[in-house]
Tab-separated table of C-alpha atoms in Angstrom:
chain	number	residue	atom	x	y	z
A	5	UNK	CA	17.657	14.491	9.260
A	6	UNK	CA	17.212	18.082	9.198
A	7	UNK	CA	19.998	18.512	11.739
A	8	UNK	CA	22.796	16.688	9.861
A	9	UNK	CA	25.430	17.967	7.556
A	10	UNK	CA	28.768	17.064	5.589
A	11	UNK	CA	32.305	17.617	6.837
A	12	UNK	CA	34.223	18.972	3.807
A	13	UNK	CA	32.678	20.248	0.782
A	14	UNK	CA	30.611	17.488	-0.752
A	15	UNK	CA	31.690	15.352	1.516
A	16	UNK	CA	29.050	12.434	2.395
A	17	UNK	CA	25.631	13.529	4.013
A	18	UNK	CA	25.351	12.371	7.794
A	19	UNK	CA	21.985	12.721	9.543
A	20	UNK	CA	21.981	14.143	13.612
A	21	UNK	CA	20.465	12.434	16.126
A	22	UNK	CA	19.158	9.507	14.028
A	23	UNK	CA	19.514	6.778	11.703
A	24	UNK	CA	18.519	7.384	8.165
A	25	UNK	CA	18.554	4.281	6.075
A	26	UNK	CA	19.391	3.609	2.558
A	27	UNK	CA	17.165	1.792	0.986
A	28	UNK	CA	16.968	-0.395	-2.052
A	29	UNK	CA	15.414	0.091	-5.453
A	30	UNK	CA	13.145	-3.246	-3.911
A	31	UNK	CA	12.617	-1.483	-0.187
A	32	UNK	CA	11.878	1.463	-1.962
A	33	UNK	CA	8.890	-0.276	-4.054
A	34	UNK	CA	7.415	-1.647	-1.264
A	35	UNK	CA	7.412	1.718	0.689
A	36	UNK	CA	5.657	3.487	-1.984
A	37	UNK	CA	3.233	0.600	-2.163
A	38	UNK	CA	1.837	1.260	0.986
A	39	UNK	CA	0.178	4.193	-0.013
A	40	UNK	CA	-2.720	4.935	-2.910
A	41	UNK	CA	-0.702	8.124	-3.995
A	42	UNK	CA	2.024	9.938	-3.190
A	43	UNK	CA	1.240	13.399	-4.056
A	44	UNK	CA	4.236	15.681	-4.542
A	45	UNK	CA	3.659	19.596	-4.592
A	46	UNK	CA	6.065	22.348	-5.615
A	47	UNK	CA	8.543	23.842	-8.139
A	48	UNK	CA	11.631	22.298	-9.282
A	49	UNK	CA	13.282	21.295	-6.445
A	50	UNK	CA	10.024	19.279	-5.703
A	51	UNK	CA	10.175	18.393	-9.242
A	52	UNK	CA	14.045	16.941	-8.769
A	53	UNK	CA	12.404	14.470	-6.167
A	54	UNK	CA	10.295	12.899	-8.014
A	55	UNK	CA	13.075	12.769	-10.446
A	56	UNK	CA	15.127	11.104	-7.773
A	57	UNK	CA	12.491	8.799	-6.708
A	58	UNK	CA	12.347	7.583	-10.270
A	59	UNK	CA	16.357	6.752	-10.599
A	60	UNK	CA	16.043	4.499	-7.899
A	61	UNK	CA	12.838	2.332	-9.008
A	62	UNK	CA	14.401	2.171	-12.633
A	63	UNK	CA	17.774	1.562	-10.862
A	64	UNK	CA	19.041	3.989	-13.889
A	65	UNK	CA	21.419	7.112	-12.794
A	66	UNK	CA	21.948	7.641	-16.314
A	67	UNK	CA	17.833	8.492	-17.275
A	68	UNK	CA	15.759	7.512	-14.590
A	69	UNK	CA	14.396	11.157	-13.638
A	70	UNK	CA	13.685	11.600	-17.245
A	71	UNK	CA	11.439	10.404	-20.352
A	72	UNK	CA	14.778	8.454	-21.612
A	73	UNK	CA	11.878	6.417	-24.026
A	74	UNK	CA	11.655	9.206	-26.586
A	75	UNK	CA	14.964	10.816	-26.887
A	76	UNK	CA	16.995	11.723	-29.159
A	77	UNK	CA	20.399	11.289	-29.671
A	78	UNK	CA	20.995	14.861	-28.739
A	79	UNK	CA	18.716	14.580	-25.563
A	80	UNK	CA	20.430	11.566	-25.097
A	81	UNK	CA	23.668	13.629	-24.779
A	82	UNK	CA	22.246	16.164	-23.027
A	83	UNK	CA	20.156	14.767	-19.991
A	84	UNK	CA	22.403	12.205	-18.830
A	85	UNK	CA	23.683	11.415	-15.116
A	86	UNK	CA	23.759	15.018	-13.638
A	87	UNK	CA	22.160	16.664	-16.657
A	88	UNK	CA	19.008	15.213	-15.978
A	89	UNK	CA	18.510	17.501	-13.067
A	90	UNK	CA	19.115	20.502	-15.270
A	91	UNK	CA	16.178	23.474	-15.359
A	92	UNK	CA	16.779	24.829	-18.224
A	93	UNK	CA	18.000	22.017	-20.962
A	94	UNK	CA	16.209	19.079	-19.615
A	95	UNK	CA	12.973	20.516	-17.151
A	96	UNK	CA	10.093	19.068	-19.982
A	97	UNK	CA	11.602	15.946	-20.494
A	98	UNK	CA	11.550	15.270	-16.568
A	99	UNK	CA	8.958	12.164	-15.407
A	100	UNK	CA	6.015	13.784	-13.665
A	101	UNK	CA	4.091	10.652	-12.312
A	102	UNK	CA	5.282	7.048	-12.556
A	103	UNK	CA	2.116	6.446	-14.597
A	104	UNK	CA	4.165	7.483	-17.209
A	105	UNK	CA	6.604	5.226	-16.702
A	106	UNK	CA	4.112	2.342	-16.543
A	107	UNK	CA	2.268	3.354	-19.707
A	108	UNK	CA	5.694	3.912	-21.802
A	109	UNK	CA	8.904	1.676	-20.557
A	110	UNK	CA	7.251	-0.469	-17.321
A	111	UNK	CA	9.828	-3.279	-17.806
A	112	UNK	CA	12.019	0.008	-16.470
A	113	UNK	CA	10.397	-0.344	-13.067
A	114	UNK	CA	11.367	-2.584	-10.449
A	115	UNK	CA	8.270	-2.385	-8.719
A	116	UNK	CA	5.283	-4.801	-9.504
A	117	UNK	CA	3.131	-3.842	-12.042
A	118	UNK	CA	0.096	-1.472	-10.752
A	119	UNK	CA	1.531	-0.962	-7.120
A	120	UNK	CA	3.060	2.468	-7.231
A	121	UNK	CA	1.635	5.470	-7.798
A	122	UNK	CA	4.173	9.105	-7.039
A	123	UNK	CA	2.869	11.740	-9.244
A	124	UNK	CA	3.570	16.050	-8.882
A	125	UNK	CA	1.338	18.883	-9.531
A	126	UNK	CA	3.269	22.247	-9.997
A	127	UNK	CA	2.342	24.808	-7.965
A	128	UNK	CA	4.924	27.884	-8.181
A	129	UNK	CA	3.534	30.681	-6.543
A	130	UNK	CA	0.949	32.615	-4.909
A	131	UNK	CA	-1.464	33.212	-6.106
A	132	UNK	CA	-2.511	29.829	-7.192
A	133	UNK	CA	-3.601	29.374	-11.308
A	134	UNK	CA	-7.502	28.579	-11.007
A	135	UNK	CA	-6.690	25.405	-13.626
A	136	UNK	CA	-4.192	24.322	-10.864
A	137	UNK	CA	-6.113	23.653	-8.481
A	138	UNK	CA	-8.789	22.764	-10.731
A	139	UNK	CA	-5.915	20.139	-11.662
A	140	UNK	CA	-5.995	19.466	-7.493
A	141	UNK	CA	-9.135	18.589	-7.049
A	142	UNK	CA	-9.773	16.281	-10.300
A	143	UNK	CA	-6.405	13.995	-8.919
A	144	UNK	CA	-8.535	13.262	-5.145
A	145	UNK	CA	-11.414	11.201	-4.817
A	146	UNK	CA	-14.711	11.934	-2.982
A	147	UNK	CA	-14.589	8.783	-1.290
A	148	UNK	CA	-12.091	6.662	1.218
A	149	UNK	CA	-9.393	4.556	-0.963
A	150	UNK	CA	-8.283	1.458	-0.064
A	151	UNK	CA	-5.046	2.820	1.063
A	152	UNK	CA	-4.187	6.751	2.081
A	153	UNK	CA	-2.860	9.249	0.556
A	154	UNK	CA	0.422	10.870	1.589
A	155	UNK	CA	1.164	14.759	0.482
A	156	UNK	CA	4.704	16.397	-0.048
A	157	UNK	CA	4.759	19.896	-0.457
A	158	UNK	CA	7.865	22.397	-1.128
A	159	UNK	CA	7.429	26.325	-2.148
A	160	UNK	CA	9.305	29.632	-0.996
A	161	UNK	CA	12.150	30.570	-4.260
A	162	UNK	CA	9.045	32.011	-6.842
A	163	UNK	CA	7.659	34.170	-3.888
A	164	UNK	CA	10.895	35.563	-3.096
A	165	UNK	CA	10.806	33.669	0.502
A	166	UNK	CA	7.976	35.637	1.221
A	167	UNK	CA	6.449	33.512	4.494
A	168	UNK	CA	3.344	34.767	4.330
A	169	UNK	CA	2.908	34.029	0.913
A	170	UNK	CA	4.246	30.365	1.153
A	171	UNK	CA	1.405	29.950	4.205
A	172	UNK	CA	-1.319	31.448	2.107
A	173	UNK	CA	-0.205	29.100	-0.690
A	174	UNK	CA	0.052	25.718	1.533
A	175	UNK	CA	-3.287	26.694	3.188
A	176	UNK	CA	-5.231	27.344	-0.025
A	177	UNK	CA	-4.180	23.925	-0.771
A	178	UNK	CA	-4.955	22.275	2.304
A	179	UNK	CA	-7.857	23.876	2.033
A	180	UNK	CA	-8.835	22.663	-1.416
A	181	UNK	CA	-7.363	18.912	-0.278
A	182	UNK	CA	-9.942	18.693	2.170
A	183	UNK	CA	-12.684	20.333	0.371
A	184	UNK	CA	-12.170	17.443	-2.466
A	185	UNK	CA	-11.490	14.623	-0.209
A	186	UNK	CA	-13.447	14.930	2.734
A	187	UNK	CA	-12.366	11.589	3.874
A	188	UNK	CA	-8.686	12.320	4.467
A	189	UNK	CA	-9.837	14.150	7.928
A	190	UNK	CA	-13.306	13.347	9.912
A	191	UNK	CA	-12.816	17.122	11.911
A	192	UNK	CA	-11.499	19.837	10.064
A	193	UNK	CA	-11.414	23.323	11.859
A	194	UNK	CA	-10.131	26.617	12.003
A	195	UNK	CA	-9.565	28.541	15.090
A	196	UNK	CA	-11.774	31.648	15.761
A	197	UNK	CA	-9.147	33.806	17.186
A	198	UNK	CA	-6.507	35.144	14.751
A	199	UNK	CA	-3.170	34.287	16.219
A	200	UNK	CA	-0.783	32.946	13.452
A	201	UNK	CA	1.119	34.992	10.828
A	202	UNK	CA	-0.249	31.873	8.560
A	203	UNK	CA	-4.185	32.895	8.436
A	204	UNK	CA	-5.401	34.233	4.709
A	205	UNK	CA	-7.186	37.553	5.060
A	206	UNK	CA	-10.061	38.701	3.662
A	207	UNK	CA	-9.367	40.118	0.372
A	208	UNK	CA	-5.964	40.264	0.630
A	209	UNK	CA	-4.013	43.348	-1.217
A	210	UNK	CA	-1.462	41.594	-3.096
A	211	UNK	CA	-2.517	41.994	-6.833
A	212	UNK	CA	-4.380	38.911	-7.925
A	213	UNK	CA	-4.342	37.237	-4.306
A	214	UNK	CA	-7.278	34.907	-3.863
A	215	UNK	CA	-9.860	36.561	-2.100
A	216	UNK	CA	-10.777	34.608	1.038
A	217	UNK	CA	-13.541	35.603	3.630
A	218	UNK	CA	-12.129	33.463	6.406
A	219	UNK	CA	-9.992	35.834	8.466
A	220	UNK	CA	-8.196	33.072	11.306
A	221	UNK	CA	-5.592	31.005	11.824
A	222	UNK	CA	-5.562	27.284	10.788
A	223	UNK	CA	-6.526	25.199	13.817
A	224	UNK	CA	-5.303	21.486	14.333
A	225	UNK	CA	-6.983	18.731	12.317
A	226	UNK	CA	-7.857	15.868	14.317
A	227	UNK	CA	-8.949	11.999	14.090
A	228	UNK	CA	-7.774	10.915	10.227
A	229	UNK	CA	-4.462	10.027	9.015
A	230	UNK	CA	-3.537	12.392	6.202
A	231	UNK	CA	0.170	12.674	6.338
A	232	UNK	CA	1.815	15.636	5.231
A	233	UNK	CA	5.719	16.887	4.802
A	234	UNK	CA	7.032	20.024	4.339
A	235	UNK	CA	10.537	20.413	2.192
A	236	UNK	CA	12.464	23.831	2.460
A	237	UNK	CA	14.476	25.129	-0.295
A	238	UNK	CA	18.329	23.904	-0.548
A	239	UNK	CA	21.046	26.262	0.596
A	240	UNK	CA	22.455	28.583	-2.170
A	241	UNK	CA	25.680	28.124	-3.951
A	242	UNK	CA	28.651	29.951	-5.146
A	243	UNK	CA	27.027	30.490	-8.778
A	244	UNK	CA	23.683	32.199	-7.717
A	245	UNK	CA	23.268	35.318	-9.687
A	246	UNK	CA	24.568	38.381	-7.786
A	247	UNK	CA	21.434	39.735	-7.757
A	248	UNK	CA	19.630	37.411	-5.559
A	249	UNK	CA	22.156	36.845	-2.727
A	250	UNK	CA	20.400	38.972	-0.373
A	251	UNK	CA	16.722	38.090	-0.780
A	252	UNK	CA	17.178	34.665	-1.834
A	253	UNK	CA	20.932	34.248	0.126
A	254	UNK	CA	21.968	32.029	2.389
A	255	UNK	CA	21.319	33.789	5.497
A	256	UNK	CA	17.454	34.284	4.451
A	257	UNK	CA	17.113	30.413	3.280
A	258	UNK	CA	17.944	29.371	6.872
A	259	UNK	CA	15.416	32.303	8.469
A	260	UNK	CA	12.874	31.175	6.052
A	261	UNK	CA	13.526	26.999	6.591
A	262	UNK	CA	12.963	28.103	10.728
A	263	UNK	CA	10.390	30.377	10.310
A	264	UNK	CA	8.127	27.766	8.000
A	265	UNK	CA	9.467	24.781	10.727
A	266	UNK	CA	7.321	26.643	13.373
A	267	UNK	CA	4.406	27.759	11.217
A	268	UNK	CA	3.465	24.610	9.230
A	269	UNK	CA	4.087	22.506	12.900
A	270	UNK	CA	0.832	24.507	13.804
A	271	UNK	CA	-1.018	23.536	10.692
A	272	UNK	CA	-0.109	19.797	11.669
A	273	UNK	CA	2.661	19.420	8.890
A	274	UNK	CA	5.591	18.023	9.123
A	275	UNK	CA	9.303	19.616	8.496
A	276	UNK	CA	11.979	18.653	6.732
A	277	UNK	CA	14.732	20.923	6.787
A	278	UNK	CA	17.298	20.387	3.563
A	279	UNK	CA	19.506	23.619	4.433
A	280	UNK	CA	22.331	21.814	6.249
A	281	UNK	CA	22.421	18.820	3.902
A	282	UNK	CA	22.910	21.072	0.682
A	283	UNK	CA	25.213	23.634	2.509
A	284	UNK	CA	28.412	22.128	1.220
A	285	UNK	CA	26.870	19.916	-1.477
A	286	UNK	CA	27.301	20.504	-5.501
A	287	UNK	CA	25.137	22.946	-6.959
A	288	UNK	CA	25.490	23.184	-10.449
A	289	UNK	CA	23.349	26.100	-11.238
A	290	UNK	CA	23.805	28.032	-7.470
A	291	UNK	CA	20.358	26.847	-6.623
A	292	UNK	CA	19.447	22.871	-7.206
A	293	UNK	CA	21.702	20.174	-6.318
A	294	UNK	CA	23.110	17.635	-8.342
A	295	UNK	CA	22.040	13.826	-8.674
A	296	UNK	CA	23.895	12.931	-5.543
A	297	UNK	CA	21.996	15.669	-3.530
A	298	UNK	CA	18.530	14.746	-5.143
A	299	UNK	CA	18.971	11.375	-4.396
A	300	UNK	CA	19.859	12.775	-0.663
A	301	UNK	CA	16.492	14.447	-0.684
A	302	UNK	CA	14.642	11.499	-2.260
A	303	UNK	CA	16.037	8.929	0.208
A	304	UNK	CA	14.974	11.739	3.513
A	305	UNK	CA	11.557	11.492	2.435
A	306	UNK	CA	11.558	7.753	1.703
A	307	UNK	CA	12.443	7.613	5.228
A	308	UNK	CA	9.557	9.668	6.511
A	309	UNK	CA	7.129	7.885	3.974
A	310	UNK	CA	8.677	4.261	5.666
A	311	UNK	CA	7.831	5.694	9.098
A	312	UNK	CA	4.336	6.302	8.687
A	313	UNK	CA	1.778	4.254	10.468
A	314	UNK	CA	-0.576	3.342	7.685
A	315	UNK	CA	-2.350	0.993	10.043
A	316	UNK	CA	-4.319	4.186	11.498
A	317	UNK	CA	-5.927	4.489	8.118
């Protein structure tokens, strides 16, 4: 999926190598059922997936990514279809877990009642806010659930594509995950020998970094099932401010989406590439997609979730 691309400017998305299904609002339901929680990590792009995977279990492209239950007529006019996607008029009315949802419109859902659980903690930058990972470890249980957990994580835009400060950030949560939820792996180690541009050192210089005393590189967790994806940041578009073309550009998008490819594969993450997918899509700000793209993004990790082998758990 990674691989694929458009011919023609917004022309339809076609994966490489593979068959990516399209699921229905029903398909997609039982997929998310499988799991306890999906647990969805990031900024706003990661925030626009959620939103996507909302449309399609309300079956609503008008308000499906957003609290349509207490709007008003203006936010009505204002967050519909494509709007809903937009940062800076509609971000706080976005759905952040589909207990919402359940608690405030359920006939909305498709899915049975008490079967679906996709929620998303934001986590911008690194450093990490103490109360957000605070937030972190109150969400996982000590214990085994009845079925896993799956985690979805996307950073790199608020750190500037700064790789070593999207590892530190994805380790410090791993790292948390695990300390909080033992249960997701039985053997959980750490190399001694400091090989990886990913490992967190000891009292790191960057002004309010997280001061860590374990100075190696993450080492490859064995014998649980705890699932894990990795989504890069979108390809720019033609209305990205001027003055973040060349950090934030398109040539250092697809250096950081191959650079973080490699390093999260040797933390036992998963990749998921969304470069050539959004190269010629919409963009109606320069940086996020549109519906059409989201739902592009959604449906990719639908198909990852659907591929899982929940059986192991």
């Amino acid at each position: 999926m990674s691989s694929g691309g458009r011919i023609g400017h917004d022309a339809p998305y076609m994966p490489r190598g593979c068959d990516m299904r399209w699921f229905s609002s029903e398909e997609v339901c039982e997929i998310l059922a499988r799991f306890e929680k999906v647990v969805i990590v990031g900024d706003s792009m990661m925030r626009h997936v959620i939103g996507s995977l909302n449309v399609l279990i309300r079956k609503d492209l008008g308000y499906g990514a957003v609290t349509d239950w207490n709007f008003s007529p203006e936010e009505r006019k204002e967050c519909f279809c494509n709007y809903q996607f937009n940062v800076k008029a509609c971000s706080i009315q976005g759905i952040f877990k589909t207990a919402d949802v359940v608690k405030n419109d359920p006939s909305s859902l498709s899915c049975p009642a008490d079967t679906v659980d996709v929620m998303i903690e934001q986590m911008i930058r690194f450093p990490i806010a103490p109360e957000e990972l605070s937030r972190l470890r109150d969400l996982l249980p000590s214990s085994k659930p009845s079925r896993p957990y799956a985690f979805i994580f996307g950073h790199g835009l608020w750190n500037n594509l700064d790789l070593q400060a999207t590892l530190d950030w994805l380790d410090l949560i791993m790292d948390t995950t695990i300390s909080s939820a033992p249960w997701l792996q039985s053997d959980y180690t750490y190399s001694n020998s400091v090989n990886s541009v990913g490992h967190l050192a000891s009292k790191r210089s960057r002004k309010g970094a997280q001061a860590s005393t374990r100075v190696s590189s993450p080492g490859k967790r064995h014998n649980g099932f705890w699932p894990r994806l990795f989504l890069t940041p979108n390809a720019a578009g033609q209305a990205k401010p001027d003055e973040w073309l060349v950090s934030q550009g398109n040539k250092a998008l697809a250096i950081f989406e191959e650079s973080v490819k490699e390093e999260v594969g040797r933390r036992g993450v998963e990749h998921l590439g969304t470069y050539n997918m959004s190269i010629q899509s919409n963009k109606f700000d320069g940086v996020h997609v549109d519906l059409k793209g989201n739902l592009i993004k959604a449906m990719m990790v639908l198909n990852w979730l659907n591929m899982l082998e929940v059986e192991k758990f």
